[in-house]
Short mmCIF file of C-alpha atoms in Angstrom, two decimals:
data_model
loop_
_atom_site.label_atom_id
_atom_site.label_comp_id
_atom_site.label_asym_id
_atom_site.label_seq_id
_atom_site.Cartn_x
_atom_site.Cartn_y
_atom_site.Cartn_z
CA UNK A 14 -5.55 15.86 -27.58
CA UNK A 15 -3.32 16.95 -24.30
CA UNK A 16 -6.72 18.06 -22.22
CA UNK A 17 -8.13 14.16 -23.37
CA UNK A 18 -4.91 12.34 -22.02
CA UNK A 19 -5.08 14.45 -18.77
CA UNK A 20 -8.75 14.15 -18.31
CA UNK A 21 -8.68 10.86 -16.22
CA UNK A 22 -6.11 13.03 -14.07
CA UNK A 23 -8.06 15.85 -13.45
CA UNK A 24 -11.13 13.72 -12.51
CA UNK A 25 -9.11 12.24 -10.11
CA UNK A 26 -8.34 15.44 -8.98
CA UNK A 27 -11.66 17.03 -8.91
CA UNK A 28 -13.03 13.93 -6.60
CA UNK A 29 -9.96 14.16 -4.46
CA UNK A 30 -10.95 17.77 -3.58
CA UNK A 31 -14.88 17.02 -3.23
CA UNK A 32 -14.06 14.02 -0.71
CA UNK A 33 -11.08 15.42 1.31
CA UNK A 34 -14.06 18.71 1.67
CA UNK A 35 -16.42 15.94 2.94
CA UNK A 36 -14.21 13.84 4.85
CA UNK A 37 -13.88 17.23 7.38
CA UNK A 38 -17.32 17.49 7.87
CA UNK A 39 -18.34 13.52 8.16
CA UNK A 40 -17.86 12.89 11.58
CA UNK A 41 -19.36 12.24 15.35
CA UNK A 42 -18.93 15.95 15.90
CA UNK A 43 -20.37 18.18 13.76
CA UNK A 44 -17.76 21.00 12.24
CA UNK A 45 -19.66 23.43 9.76
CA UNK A 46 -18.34 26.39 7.67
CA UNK A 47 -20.62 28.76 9.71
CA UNK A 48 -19.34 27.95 13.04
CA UNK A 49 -15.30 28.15 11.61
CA UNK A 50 -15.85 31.31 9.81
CA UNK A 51 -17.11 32.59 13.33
CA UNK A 52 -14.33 31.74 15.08
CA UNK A 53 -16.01 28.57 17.25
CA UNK A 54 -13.55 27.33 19.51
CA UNK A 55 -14.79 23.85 20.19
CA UNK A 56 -15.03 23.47 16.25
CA UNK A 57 -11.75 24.94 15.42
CA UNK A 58 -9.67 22.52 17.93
CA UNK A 59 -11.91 19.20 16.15
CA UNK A 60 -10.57 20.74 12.63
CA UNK A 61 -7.02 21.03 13.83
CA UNK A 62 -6.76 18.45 16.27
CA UNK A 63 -8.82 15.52 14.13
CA UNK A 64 -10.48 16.17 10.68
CA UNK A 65 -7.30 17.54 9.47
CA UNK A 66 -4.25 15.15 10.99
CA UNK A 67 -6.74 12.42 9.42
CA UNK A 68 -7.57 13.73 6.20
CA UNK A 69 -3.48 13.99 6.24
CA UNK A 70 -3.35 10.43 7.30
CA UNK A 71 -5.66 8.77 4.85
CA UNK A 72 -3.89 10.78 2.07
CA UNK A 73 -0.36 9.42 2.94
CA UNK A 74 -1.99 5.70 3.41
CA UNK A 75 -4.08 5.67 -0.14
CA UNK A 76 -0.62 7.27 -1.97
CA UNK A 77 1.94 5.23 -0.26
CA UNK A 78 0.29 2.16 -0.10
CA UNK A 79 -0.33 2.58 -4.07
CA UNK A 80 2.46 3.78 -5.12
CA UNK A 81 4.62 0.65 -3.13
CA UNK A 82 2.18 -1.54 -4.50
CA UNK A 83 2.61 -0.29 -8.17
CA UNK A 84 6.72 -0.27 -7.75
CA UNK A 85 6.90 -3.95 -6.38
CA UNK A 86 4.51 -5.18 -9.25
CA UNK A 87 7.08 -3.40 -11.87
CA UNK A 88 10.36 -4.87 -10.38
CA UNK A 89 8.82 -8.41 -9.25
CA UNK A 90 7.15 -8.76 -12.83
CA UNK A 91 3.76 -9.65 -11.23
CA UNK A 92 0.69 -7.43 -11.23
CA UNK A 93 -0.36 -10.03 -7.91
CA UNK A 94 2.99 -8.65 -5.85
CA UNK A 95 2.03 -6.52 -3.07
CA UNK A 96 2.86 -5.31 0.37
CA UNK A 97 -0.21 -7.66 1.31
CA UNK A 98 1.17 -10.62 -1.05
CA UNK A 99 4.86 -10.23 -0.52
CA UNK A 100 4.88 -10.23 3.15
CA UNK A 101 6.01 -6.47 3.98
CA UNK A 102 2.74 -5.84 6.07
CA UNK A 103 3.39 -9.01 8.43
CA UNK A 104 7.03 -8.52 8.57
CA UNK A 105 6.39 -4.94 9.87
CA UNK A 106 3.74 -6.06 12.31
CA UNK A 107 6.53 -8.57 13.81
CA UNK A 108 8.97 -5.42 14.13
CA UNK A 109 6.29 -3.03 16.45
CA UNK A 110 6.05 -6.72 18.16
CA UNK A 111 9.50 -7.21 18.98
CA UNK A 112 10.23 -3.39 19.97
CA UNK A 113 6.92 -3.49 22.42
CA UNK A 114 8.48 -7.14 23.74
CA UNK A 115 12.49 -5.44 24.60
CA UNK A 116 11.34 -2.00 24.63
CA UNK A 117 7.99 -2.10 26.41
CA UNK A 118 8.13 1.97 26.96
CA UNK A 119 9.13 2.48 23.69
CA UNK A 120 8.14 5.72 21.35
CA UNK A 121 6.37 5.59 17.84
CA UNK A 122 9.79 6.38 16.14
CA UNK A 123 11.68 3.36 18.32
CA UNK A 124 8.70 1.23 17.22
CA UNK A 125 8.84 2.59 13.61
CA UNK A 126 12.78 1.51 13.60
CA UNK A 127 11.83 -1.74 14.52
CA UNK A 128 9.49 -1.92 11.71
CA UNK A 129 11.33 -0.47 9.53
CA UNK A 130 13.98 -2.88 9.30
CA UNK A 131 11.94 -5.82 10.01
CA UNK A 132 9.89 -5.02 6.66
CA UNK A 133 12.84 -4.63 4.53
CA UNK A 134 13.97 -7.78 5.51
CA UNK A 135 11.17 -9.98 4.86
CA UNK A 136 10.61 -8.59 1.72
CA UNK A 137 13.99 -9.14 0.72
CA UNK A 138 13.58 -12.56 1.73
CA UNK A 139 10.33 -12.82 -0.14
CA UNK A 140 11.92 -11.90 -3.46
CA UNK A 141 15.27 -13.82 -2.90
CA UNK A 142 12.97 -16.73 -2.43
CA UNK A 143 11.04 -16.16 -6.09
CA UNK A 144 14.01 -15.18 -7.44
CA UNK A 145 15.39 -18.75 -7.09
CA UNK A 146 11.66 -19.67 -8.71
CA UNK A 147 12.78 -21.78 -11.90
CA UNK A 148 9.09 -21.38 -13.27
CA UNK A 149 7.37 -17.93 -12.08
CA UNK A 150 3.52 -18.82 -12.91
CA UNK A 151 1.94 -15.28 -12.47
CA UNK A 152 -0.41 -16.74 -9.86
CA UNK A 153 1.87 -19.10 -7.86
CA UNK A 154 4.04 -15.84 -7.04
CA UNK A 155 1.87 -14.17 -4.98
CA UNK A 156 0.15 -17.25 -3.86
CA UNK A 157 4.07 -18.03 -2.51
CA UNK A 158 3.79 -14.33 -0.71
CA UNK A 159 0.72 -15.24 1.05
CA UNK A 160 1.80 -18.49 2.32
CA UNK A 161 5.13 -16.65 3.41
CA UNK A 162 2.93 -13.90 4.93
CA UNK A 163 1.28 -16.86 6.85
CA UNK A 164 4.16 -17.76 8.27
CA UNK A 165 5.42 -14.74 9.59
CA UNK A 166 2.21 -13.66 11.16
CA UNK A 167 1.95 -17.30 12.66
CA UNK A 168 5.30 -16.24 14.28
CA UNK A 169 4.34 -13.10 15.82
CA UNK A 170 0.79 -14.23 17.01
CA UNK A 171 2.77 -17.41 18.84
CA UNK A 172 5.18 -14.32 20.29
CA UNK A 173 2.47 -12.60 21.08
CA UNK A 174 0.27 -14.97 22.96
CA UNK A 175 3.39 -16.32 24.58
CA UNK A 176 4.36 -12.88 26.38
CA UNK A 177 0.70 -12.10 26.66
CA UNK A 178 1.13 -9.07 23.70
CA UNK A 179 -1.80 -9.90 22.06
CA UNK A 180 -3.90 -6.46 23.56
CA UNK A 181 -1.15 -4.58 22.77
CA UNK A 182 -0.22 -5.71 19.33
CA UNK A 183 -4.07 -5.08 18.33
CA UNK A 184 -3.96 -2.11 17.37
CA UNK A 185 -1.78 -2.55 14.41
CA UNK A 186 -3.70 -5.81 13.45
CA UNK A 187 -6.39 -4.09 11.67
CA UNK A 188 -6.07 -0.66 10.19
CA UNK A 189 -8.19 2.30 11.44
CA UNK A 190 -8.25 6.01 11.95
CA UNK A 191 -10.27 6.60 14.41
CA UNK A 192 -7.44 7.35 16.84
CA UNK A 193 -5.20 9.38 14.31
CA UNK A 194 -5.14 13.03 16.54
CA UNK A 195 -2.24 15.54 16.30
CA UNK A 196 0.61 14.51 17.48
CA UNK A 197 0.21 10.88 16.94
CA UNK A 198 0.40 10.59 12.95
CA UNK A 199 3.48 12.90 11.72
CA UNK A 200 5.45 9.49 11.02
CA UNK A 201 3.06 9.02 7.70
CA UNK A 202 4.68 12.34 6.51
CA UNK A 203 7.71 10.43 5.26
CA UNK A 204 5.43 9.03 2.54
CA UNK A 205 6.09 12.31 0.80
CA UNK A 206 9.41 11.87 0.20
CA UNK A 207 9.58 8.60 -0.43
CA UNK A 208 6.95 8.73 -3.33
CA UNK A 209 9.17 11.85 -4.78
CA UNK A 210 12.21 9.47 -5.07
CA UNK A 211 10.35 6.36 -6.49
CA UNK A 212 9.16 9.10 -8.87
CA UNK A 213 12.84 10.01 -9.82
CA UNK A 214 13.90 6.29 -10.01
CA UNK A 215 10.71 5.80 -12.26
CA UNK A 216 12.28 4.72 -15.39
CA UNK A 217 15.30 2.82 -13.50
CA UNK A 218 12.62 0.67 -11.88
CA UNK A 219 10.95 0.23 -15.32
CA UNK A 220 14.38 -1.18 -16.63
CA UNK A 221 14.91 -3.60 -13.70
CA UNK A 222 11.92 -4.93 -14.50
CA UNK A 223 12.63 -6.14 -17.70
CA UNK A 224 14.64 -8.38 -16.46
CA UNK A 225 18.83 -8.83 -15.07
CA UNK A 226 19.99 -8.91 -18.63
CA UNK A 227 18.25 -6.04 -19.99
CA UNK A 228 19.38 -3.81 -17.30
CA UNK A 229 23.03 -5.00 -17.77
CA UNK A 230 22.51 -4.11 -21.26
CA UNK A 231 21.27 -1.13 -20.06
CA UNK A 232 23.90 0.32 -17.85
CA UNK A 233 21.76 0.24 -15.44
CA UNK A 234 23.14 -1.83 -11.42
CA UNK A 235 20.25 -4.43 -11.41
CA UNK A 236 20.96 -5.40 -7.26
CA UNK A 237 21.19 -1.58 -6.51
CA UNK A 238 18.16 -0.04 -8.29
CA UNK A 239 15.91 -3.63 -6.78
CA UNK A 240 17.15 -3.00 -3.19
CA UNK A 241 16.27 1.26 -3.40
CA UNK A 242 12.78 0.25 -4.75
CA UNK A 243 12.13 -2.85 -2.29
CA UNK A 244 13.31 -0.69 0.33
CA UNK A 245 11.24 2.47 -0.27
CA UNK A 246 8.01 -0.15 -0.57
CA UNK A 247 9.01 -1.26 2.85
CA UNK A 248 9.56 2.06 4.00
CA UNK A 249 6.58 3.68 3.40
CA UNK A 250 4.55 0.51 4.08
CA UNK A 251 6.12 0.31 7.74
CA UNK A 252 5.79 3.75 8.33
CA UNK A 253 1.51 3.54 7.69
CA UNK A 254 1.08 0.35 9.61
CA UNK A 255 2.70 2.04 12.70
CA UNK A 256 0.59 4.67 12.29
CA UNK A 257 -2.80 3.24 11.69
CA UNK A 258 -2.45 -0.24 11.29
CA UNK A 259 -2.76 -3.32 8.69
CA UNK A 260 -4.45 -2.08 5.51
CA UNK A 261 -4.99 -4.54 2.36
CA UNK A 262 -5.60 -4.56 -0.57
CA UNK A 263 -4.85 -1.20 -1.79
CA UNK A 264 -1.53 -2.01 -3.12
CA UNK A 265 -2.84 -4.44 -4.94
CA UNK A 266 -6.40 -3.46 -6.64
CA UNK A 267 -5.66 0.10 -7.30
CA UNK A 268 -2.25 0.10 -9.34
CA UNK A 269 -4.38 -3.33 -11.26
CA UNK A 270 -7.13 -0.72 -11.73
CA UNK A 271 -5.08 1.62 -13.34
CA UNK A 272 -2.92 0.25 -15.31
CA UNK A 273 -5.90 -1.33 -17.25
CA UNK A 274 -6.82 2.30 -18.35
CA UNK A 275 -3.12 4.19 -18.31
CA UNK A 276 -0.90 0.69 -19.04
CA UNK A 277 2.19 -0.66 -17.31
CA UNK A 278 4.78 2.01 -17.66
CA UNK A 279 5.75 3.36 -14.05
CA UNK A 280 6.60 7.17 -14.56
CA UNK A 281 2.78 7.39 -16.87
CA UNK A 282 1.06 5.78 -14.12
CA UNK A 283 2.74 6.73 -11.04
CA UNK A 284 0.54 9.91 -10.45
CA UNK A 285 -2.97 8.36 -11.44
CA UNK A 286 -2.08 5.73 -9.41
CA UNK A 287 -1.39 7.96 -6.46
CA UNK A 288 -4.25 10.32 -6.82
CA UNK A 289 -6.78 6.98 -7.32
CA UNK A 290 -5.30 5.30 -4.28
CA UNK A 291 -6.02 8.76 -2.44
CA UNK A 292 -9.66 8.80 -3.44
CA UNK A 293 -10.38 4.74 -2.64
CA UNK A 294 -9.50 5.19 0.44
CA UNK A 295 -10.71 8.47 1.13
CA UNK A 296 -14.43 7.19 0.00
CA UNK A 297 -13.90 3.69 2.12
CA UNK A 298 -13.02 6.13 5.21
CA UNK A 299 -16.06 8.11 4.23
CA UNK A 300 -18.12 4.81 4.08
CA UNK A 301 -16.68 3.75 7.09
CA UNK A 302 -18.01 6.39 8.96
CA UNK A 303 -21.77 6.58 7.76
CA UNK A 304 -22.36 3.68 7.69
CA UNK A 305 -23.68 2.95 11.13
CA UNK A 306 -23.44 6.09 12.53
CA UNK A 307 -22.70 7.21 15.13
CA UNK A 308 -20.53 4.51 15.32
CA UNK A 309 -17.21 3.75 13.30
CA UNK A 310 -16.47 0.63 11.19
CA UNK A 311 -12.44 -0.62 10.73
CA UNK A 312 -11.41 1.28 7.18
CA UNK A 313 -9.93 -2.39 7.19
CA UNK A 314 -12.73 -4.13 7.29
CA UNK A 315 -14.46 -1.94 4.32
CA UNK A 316 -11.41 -2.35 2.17
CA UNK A 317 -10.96 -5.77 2.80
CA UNK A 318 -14.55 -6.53 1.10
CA UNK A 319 -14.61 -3.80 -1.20
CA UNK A 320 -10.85 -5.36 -2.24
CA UNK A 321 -11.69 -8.98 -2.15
CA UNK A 322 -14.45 -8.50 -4.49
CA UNK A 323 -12.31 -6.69 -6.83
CA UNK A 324 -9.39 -8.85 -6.33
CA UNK A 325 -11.09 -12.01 -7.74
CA UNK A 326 -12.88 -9.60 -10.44
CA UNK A 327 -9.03 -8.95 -11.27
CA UNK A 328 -7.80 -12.82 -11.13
CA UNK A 329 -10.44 -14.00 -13.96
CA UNK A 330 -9.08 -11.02 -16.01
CA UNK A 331 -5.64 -11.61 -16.06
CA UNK A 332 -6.19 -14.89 -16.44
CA UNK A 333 -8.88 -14.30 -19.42
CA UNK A 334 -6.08 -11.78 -21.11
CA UNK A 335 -3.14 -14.65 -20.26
CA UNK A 336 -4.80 -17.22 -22.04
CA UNK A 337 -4.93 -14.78 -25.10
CA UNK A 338 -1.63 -14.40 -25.12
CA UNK A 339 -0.93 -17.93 -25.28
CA UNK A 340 1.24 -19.14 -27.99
CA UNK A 341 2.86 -22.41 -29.23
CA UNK A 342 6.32 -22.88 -30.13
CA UNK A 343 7.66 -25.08 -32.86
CA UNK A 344 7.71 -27.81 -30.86
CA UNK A 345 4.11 -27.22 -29.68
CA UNK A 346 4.68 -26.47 -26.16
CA UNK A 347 2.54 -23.29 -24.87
CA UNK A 348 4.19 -20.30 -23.69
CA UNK A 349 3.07 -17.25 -22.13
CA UNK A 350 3.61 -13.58 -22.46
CA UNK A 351 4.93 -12.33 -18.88
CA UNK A 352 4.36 -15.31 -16.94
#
């Protein structure tokens, strides 16, 4: 009974291993087992100098990205909450704007500070704004998010046309890893502990999410627990788009996808969820790459269509399963379950 409740986990596993194997050897370059065992030089500086700082790389961005997605989902109460639908991804891309704008020679970590803060804050905002929501349908949220989202980015392309920016914002516009090399993607490292904490806060987030009341019941400090898991969302969402960019979707579709198979419970999912997130975007890299070889497509641009498709897939489900739960009061006005 244990070895069929872990098998989902160890498939995940077993894939995560086969692609990371692959992803070392896909490539403009070729890298093969025969010239590393014999001590190639050339080969040996590609593995430690590329293949490996972005296998590294798209590990951090497919955990981090699903495991923020996952935690703002549980503490918003929407499975359409996102660092794509809840403005963290814009709000960091106006941070790197406004450190290249007053600190033109900045470095990655005075750019990351920038973000950093700049993505806390809008999300904040974002959720204070819902928060004051009287009636929370589960699609107007995120639809809220994006429209919020719009605004933000409206402001930093205006900033960024104005100063003439616009070249040198574009790299963090639309994710990639083509240009992930050692030295230049260490900052993704803080994913790791980041994810370790939201794993330790696990079943404080899950309590927050029921709702104010429940965690006052509870014991638990509703404000204190929402800021630490907004933050860390922010956090390790800032610290991937300074690295390689804007990436959709993931933090969206892939906690969605798993919680249809594992349910809604944080701590249960928090590892499948990680480990899936891992392999999308490990196989949309992959795809990326092959594709039209010997030429690179945007991991953004594969993502966004793989993700789009999926996202709608996920709309008309949720909104199948919500009419289900409909239910009529006394009174005969319809309610629904976690709208």
């Amino acid at each position: 009974m244990r070895i069929k409740e872990n098998l989902p986990t160890i498939i995940l596993i077993a894939l995560l291993v086969i692609l990371s194997i692959v992803s070392i050897f896909v490539g403009v370059l070729d890298i093969n087992l025969a010239g590393l065992f014999q001590g190639d030089t050339e080969q040996l500086e590609i593995l430690v100098i590329s293949r490996l700082p972005r296998l590294l790389a798209i590990l951090c961005t497919g955990i981090g990205m699903s495991v923020s997605g996952l935690i703002m989902q549980q503490l918003c109460m929407n499975k359409f909450v996102s660092p794509t639908t809840g403005a963290t991804i814009t709000s960091a891309q106006l941070g790197i704007l406004i450190a290249l704008l007053f600190l033109p020679q900045s470095t990655l970590w005075s750019r990351a500070l920038f973000a950093f803060v700049c993505a806390i804050a809008g999300t904040w905002i974002f959720v204070w704004f819902i928060q004051r929501i009287q009636f929370k349908d589960v699609i107007m949220v995120p639809l809220v998010g994006i429209m919020f989202s719009n605004v933000i980015g409206g402001i930093t392309s205006f900033l960024a046309y104005k100063f003439e920016m616009t070249q040198s914002l574009s790299s963090w516009l639309v994710g990639h890893f083509s240009m992930v090399i050692q030295g230049r993607y260490e900052l993704v490292y803080m994913v790791v502990p980041l994810v370790i904490i939201a794993f330790v806060f696990a079943n404080h987030f899950n309590i927050v999410g029921m709702g104010k009341d429940f965690s006052k019941n509870l014991g638990v400090n509703y404000n204190l627990v929402l800021f630490l898991g907004l933050s860390i969302a922010a956090l390790i969402t800032a610290s991937i788009v300074v690295v390689v960019g804007a990436i959709s979707y993931i933090g969206l579709i892939v906690p969605n996808l798993v919680a249809m198979f594992k349910g809604d419970k944080l701590r249960g999912t928090l590892v499948d969820t990680a480990l899936f997130g891992a392999v999308f975007v490990l196989a949309c890299d992959i795809l990326a790459r092959v594709v039209i070889a010997p030429y690179e497509l945007p991991i953004e641009l594969v993502i966004g269509v793989i993700g789009s498709l999926l996202f709608v897939g996920l709309l008309f489900y949720r909104l199948k399963h919500g009419r289900k739960a409909l239910r009529f009061t006394s009174k005969g006005k319809a309610t629904q379950a976690g709208a």
